[in-house]
Short mmCIF file of C-alpha atoms in Angstrom, two decimals:
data_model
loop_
_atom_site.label_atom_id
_atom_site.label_comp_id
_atom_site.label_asym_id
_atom_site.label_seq_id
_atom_site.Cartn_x
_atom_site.Cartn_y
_atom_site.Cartn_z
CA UNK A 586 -68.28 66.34 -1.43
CA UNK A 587 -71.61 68.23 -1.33
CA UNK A 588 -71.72 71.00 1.68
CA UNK A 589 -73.64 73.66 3.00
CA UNK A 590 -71.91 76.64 4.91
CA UNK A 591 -72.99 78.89 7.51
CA UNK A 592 -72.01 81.90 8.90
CA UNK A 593 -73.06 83.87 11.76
CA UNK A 594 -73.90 87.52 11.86
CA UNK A 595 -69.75 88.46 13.46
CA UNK A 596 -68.65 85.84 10.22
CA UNK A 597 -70.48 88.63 8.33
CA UNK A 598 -70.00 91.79 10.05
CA UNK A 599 -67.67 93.87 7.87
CA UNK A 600 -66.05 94.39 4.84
CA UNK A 601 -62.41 91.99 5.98
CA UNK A 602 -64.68 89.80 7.51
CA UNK A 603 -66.78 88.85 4.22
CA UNK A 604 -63.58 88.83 2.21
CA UNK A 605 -62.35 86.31 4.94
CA UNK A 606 -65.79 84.29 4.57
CA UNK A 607 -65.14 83.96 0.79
CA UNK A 608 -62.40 82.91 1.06
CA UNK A 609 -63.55 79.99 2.79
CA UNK A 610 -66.25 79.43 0.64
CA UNK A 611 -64.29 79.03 -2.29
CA UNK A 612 -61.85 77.19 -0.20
CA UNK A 613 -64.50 74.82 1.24
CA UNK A 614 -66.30 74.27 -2.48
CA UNK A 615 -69.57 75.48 -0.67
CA UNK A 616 -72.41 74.32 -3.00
CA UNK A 617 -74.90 76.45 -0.42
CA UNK A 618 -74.04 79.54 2.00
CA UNK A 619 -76.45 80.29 4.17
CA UNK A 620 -75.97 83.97 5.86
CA UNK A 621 -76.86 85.79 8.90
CA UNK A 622 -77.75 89.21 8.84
CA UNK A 623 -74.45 91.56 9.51
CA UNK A 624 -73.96 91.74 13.54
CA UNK A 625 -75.75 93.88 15.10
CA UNK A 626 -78.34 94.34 12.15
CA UNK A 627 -80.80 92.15 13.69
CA UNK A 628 -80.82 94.15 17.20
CA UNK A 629 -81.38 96.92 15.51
CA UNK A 630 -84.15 96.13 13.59
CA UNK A 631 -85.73 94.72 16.94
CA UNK A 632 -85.23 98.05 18.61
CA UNK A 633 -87.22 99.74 15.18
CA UNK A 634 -89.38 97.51 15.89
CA UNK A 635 -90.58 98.49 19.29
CA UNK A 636 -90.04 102.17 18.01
CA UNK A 637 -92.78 101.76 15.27
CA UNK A 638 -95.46 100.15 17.89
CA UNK A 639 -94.84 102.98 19.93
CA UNK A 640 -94.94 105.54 16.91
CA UNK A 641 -91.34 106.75 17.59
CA UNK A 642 -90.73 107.65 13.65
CA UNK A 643 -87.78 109.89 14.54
CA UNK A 644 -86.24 107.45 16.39
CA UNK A 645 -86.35 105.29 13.98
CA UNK A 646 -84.40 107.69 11.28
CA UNK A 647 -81.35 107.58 13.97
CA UNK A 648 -81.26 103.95 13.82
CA UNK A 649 -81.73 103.92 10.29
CA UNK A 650 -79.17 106.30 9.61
CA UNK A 651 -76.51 104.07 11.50
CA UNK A 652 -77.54 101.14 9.48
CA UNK A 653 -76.64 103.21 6.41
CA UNK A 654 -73.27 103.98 7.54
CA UNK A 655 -72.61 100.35 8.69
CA UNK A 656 -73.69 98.66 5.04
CA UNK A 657 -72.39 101.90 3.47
CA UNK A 658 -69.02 101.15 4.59
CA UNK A 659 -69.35 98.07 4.13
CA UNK A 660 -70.20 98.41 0.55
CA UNK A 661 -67.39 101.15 -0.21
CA UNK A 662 -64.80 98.73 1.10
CA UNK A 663 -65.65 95.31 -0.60
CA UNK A 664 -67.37 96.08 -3.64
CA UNK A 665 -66.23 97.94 -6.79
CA UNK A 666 -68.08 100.72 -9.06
CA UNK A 667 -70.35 98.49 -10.52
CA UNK A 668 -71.65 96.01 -8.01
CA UNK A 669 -71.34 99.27 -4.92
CA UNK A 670 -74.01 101.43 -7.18
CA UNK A 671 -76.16 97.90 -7.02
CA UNK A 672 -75.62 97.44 -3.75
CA UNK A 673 -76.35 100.81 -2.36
CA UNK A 674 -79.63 101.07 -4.96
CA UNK A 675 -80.69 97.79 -2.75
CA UNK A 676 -79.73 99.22 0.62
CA UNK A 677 -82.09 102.48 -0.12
CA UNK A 678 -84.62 100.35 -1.38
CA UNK A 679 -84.80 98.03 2.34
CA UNK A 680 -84.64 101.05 4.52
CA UNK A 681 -87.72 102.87 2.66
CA UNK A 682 -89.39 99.35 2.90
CA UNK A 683 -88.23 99.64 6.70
CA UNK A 684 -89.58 103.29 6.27
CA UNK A 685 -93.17 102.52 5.17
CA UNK A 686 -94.01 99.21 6.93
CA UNK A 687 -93.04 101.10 10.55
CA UNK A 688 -95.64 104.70 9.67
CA UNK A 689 -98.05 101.92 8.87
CA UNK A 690 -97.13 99.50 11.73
CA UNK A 691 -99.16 96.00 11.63
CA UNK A 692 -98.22 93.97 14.67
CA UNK A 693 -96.59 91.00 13.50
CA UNK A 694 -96.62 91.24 10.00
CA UNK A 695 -94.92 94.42 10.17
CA UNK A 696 -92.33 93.16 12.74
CA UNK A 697 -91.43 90.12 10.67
CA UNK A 698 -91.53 92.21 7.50
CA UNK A 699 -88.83 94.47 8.86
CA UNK A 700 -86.07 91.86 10.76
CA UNK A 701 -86.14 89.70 7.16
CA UNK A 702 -84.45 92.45 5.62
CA UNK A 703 -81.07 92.41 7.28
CA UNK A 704 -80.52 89.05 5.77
CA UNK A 705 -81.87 90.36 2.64
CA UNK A 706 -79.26 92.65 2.19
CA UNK A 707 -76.29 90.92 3.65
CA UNK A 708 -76.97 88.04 1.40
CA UNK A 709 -76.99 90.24 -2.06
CA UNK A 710 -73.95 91.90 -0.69
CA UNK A 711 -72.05 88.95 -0.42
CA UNK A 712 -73.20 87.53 -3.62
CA UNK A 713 -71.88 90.11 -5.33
CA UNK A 714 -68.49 90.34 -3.55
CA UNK A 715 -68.66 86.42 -4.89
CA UNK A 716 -69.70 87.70 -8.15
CA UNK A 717 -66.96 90.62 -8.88
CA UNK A 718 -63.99 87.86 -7.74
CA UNK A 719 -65.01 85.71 -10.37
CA UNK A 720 -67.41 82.95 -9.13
CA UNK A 721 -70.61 81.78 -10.72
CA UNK A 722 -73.02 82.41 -7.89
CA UNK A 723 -76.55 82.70 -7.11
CA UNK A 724 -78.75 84.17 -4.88
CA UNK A 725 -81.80 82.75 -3.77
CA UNK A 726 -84.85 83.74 -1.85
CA UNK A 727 -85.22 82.07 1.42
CA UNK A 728 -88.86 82.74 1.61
CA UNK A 729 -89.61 81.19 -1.93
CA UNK A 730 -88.76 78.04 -0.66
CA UNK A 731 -88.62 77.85 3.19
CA UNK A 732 -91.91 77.38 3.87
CA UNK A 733 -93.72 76.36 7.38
CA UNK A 734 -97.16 75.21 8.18
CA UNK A 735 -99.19 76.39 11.05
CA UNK A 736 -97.70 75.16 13.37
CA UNK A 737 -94.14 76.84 12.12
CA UNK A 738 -92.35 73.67 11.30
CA UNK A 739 -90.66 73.96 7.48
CA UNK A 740 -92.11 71.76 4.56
CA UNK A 741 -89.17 69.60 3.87
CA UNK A 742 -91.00 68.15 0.98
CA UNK A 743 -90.97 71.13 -0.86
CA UNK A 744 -87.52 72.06 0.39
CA UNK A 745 -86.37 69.10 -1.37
CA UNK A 746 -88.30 69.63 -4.25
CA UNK A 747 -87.23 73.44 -4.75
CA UNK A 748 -83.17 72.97 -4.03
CA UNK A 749 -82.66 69.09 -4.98
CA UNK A 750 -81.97 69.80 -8.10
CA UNK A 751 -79.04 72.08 -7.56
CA UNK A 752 -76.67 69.59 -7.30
CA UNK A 753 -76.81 68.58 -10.75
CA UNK A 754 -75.07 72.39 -11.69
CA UNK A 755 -71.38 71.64 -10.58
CA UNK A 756 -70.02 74.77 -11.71
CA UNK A 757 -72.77 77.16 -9.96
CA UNK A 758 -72.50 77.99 -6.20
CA UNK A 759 -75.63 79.41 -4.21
CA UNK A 760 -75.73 81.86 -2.01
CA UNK A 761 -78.68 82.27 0.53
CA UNK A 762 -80.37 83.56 3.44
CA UNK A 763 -80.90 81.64 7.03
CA UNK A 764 -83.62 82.64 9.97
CA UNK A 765 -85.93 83.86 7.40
CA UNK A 766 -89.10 81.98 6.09
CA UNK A 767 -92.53 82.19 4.81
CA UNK A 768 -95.45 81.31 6.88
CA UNK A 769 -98.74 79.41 6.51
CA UNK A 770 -100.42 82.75 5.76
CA UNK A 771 -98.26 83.77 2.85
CA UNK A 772 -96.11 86.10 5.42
CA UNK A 773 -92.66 86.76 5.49
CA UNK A 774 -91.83 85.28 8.58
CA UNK A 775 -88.43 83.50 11.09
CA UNK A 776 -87.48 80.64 12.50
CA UNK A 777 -86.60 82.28 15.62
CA UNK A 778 -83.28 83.48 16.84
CA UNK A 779 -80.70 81.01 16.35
CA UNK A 780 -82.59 79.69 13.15
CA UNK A 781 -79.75 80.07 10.62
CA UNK A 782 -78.50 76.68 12.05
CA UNK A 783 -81.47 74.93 11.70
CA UNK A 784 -82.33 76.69 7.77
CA UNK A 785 -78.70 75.57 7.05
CA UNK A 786 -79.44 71.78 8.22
CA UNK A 787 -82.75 71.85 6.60
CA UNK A 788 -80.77 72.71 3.54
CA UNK A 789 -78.36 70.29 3.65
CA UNK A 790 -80.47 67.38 4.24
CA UNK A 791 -82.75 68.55 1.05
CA UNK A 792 -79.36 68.62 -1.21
CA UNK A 793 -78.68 65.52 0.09
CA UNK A 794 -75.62 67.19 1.66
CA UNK A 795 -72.28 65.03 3.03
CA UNK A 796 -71.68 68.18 5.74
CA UNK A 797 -73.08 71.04 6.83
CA UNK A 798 -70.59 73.81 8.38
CA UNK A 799 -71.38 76.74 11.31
CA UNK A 800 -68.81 79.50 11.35
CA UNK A 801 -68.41 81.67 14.03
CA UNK A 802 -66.29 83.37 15.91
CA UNK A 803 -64.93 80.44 18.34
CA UNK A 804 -63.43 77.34 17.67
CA UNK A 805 -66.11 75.15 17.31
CA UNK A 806 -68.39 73.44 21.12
CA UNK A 807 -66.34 74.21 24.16
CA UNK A 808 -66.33 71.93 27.34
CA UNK A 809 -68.17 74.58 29.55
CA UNK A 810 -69.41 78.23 29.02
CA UNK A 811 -66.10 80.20 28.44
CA UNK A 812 -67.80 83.54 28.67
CA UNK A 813 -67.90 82.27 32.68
CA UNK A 814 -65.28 79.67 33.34
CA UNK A 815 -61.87 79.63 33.12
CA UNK A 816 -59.39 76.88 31.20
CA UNK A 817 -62.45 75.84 28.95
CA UNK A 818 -61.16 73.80 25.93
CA UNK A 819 -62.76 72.69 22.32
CA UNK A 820 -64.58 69.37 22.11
CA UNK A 821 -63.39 68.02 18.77
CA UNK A 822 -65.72 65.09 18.11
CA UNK A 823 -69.31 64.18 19.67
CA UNK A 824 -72.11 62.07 19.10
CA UNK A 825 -75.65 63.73 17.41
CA UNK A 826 -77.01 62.75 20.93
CA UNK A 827 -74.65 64.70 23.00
CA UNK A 828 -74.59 67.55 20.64
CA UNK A 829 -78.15 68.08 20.74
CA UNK A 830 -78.27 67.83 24.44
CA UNK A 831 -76.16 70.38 24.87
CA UNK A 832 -77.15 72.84 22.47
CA UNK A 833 -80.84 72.48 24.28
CA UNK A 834 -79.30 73.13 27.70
CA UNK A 835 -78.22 76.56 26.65
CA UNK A 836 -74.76 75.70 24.04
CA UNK A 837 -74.68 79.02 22.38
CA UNK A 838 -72.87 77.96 19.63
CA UNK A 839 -75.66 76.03 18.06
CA UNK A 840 -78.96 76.24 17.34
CA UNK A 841 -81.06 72.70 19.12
CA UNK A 842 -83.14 72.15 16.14
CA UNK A 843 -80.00 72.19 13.93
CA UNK A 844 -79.10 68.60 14.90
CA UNK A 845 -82.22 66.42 14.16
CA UNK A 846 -82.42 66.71 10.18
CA UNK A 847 -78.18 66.11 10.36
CA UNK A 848 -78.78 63.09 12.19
CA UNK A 849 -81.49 61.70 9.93
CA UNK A 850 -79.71 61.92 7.05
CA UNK A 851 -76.75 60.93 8.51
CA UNK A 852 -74.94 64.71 7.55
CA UNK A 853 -71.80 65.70 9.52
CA UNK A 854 -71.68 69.08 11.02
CA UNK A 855 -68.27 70.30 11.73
CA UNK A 856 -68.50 73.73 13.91
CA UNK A 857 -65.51 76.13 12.85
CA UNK A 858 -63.88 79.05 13.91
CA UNK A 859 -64.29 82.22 10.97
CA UNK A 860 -61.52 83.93 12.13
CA UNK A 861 -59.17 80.76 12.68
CA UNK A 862 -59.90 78.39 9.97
CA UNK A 863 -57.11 75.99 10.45
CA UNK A 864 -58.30 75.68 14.16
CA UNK A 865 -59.62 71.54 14.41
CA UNK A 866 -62.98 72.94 15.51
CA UNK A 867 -65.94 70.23 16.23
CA UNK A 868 -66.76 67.45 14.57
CA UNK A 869 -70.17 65.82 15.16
CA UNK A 870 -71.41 62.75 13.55
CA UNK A 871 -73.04 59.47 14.58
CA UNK A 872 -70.00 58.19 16.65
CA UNK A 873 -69.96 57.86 20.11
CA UNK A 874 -67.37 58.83 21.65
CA UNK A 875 -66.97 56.85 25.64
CA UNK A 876 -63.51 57.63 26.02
CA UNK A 877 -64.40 60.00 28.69
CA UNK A 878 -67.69 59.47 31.54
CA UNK A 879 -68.01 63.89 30.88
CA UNK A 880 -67.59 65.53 27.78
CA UNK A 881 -69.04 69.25 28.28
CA UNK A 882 -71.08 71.18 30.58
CA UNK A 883 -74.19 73.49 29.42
CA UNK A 884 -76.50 75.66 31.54
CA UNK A 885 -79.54 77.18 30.28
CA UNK A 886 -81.04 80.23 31.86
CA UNK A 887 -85.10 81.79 32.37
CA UNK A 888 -86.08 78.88 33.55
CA UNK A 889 -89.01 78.36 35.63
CA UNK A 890 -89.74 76.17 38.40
CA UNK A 891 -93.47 74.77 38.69
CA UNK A 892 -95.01 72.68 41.93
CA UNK A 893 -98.06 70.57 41.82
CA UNK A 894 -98.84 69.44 45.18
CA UNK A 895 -101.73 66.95 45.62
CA UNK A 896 -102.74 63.39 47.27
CA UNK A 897 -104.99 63.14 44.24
CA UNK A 898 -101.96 61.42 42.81
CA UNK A 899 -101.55 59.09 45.54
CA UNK A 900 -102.34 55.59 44.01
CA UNK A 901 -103.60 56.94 40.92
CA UNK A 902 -103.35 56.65 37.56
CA UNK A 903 -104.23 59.86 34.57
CA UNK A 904 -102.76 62.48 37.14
CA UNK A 905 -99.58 62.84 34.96
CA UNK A 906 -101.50 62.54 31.50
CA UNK A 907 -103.94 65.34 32.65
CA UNK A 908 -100.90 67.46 33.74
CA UNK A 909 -99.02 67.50 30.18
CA UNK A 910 -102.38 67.98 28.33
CA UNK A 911 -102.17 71.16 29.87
CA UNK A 912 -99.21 71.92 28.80
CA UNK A 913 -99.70 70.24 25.62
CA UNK A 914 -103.06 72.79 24.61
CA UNK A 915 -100.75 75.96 25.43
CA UNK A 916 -97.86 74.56 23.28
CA UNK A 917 -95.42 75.23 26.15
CA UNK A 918 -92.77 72.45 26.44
CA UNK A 919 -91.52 71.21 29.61
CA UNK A 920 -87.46 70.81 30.17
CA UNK A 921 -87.28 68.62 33.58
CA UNK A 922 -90.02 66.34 35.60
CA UNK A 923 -89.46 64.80 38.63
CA UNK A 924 -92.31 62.98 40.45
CA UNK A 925 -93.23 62.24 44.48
CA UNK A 926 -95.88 59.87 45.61
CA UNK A 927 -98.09 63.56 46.22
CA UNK A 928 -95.98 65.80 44.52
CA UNK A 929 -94.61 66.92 40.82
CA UNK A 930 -92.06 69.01 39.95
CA UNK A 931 -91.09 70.47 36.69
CA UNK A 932 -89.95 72.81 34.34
CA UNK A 933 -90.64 75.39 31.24
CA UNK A 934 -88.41 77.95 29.65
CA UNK A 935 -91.16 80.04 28.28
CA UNK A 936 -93.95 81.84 30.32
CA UNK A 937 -95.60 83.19 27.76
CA UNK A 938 -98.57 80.98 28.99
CA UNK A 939 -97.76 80.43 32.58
CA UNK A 940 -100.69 82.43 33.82
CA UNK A 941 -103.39 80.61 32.06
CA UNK A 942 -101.50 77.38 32.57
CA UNK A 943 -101.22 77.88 36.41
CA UNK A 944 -105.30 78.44 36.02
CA UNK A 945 -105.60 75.52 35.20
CA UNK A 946 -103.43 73.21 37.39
CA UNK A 947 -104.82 74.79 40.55
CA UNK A 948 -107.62 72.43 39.87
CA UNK A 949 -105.29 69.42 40.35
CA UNK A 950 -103.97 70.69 43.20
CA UNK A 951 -101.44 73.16 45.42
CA UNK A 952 -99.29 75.17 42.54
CA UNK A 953 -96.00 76.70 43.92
CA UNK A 954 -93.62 78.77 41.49
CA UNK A 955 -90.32 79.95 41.26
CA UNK A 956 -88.56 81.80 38.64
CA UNK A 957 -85.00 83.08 37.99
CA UNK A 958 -83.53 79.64 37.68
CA UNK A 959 -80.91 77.70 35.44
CA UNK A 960 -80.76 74.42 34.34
CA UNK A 961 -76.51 73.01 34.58
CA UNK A 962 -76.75 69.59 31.85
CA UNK A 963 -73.35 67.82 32.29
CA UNK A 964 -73.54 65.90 28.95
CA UNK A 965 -71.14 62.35 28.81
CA UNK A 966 -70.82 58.75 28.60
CA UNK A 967 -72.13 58.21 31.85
CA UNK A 968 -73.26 54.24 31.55
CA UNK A 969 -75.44 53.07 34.42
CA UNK A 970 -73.81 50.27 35.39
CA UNK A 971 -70.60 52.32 36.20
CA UNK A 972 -70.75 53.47 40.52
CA UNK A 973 -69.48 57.01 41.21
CA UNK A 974 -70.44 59.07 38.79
CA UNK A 975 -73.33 60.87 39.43
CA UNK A 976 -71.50 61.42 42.59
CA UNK A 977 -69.09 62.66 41.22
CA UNK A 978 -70.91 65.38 39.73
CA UNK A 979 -72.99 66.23 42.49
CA UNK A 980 -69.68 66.23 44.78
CA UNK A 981 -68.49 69.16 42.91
CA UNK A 982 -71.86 70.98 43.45
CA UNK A 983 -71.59 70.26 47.49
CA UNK A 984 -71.93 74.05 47.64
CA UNK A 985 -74.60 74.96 45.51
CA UNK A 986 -77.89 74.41 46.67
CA UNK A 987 -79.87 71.91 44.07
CA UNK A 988 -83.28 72.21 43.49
CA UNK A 989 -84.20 69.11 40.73
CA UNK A 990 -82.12 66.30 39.37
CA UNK A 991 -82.74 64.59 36.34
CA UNK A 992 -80.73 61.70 35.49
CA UNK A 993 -81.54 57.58 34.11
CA UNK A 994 -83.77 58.92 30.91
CA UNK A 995 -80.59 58.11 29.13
CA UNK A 996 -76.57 57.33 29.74
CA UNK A 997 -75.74 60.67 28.16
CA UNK A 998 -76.29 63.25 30.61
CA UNK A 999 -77.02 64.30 34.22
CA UNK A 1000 -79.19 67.63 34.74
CA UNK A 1001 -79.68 69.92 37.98
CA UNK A 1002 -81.76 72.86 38.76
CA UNK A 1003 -80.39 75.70 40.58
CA UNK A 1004 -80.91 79.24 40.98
CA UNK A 1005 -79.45 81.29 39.05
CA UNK A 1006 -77.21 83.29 41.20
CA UNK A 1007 -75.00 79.90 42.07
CA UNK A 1008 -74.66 79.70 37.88
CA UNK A 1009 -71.93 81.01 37.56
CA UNK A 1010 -70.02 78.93 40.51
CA UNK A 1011 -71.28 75.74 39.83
CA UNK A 1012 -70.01 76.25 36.11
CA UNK A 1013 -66.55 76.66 37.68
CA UNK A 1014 -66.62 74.01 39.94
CA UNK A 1015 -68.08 71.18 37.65
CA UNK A 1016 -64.99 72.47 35.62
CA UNK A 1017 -62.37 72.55 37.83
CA UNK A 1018 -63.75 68.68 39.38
CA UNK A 1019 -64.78 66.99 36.26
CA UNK A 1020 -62.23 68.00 33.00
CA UNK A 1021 -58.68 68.02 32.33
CA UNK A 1022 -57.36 69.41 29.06
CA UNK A 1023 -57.71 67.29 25.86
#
């Protein structure tokens, strides 16, 4: 069986921790690992970042220097003589490239230039751990190969074309780097945070891959948020479709791109727990599973809340089409729509744009906005011939005030807006109303 691991940045984040992690590799018969940067690596970096724009070079050296002490350590612990005086050589060389892109600090190219390298480094410090315990690895440069167009989506062709022939060397095992990419400019670039999933899916599908694994540090898609309800549980099987729903609705646990090249290809992704690998985890795959009417809850936060009020729409046709071209030319997608006879309501998660965008739908009409909001997804086998439940649902939200409600674009799930102060309650409730322990 062909797979492709991933582990997140905690999976990563210390010496016992990667010894754990290759354990599992070798365990697992991982023909790909795909690696986060050690946790807390890529914060830092962020925060050197906005040091360097603002020409804070001393600050910098303080965050540098705890960076050397983390992968220092790390180093000492896991690697012996030979491989450590490799290792640290590397470590040197990344800071003083750290070092010289932040005095000469290009926006962009500078910031991408400097988060790539805590992946960099993790990755060549794992492969060697592999290495030194006796496996036949490889490292390989993310950026050679994962490479995006202008509009930042990753050339699968030449993904395929680059890594399908790895496969044929049973006895090798690869070791590589996720989030990081090359851009249509030649650049060192990301896929965003969260993109380890999706590099890891892209991966598998070019390898032709039977699963693709995420490790972290829980076991596997819970039921609800547990960092804000109480008796959550693990979901142990779900459909592509629900797993994708939730994971855009704010699922932490997985990255919403990851899904779509799994599901094409017909790939498995099992979600697993790195410091409980025995644990059942989740298992997602093409089956449906309409045992149960709810399967999970997912709330996504920063959303914003846009009104277009007009009788221009009354009767009319083109109102709608002229409302997502809008949208459309500042590449800002919209999460929920609901519609009046004079009225539309609807939703983005980005307001990177929402000035210029707003500019532009005053022209159609009355524009009303409201921010701080959170979209609650309750994700199921909710069939539409079946009474009750969408009451059901919204029963158990009797005392949150709802702002939206999007439900009939499919069977699979039933989404609210609220503000985001009731989050936190409404998570509880729909918990407490809707699930009982597998």
């Amino acid at each position: 069986m062909i797979k492709v691991l991933k582990f997140g940045g905690t999976s990563v984040g210390s010496a016992r921790n990667m010894r754990r992690v290759a354990d599992i590799v070798k365990q697992e018969g991982a023909k790909i690992t795909v690696l986060s940067a050690m946790s807390g690596t890529t914060d830092a970096l962020v925060r050197i970042v906005k040091m360097a724009a603002e020409g804070q070079l001393q600050q910098i050296e303080e965050q540098l220097s705890a960076l050397t002490e983390k992968y220092s350590t790390c180093i000492g612990e896991l690697l012996e003589e030979t491989y450590a005086g490799t290792a640290m050589a590397l470590m040197n060389e990344k800071f003083d490239l750290i070092r010289r892109e932040a005095a000469a600090f290009k926006p962009y190219t500078s910031e991408r230039m400097i988060i790539a390298q805590g992946e960099l480094l993790t990755s060549a410090i794992f492969a060697a751990y592999m290495a030194q315990s006796g496996v036949k690895v490889e490292l390989l440069n993310a950026p050679s190969f994962m490479l995006c167009d202008v509009d930042g989506k990753v050339d699968t062709k030449q993904l395929a074309a680059h890594l399908g022939t790895l496969t044929a060397d049973e006895n090798t095992q690869y070791v590589t780097q996720g989030f990081i990419c090359t851009n249509f400019r030649g650049e060192i670039d990301n896929l965003g945070r969260g993109g380890s999933d999706y590099s890891a899916a892209l991966m598998g599908a070019a390898i032709g891959a039977d699963e693709v694994q995420i490790w972290t540090d829980i076991d596997g898609m819970h039921n609800n948020d547990p960092r804000y309800v109480e008796n959550t549980y693990p979901i142990h099987k779900m459909s592509f479709d629900e797993a994708a729903e939730l994971a855009y609705f704010g699922a932490k646990i997985l990255h919403p791109a990851t899904i779509q090249p799994c599901k094409d290809h017909g790939i498995a992704v099992l979600l697993k727990n790195t410091m409980d690998p025995q644990a059942e985890g989740t298992r997602i795959s093409g089956s449906d599973d309409d045992s149960r009417a709810y399967h999970a809850v997912a709330a996504k936060d920063g959303i914003t809340l846009i009104r277009i009020c007009s009788t221009r729409m009354l009767m009319a046709y083109g109102f709608l089409r002229k409302v997502f071209e809008i949208f459309e030319q500042h590449k800002t997608p919209i999460d929920m729509i609901t519609t009046s006879e004079v009225a539309v309501s609807l939703t983005i998660d980005n307001n990177a744009n929402l000035e210029a965008i707003v500019s532009e739908l005053k022209e159609l009409g009355n524009i009303e906005i409201e921010t701080d909001n959170t979209i609650v997804c309750v994700v199921g086998h909710m069939r539409h011939d079946e009474a009750g439940l969408a009451a059901r649902v919204l029963d158990s939200l009797r005392e949150t005030p709802i702002k939206m409600i999007a439900y009939g674009a499919s069977h699979r799930s039933l989404a609210m807006l609220i503000a985001t102060p009731y989050k936190k309650q409404a998570l509880q409730s729909l918990n407490d109303n809707l699930f009982q322990p597998c």
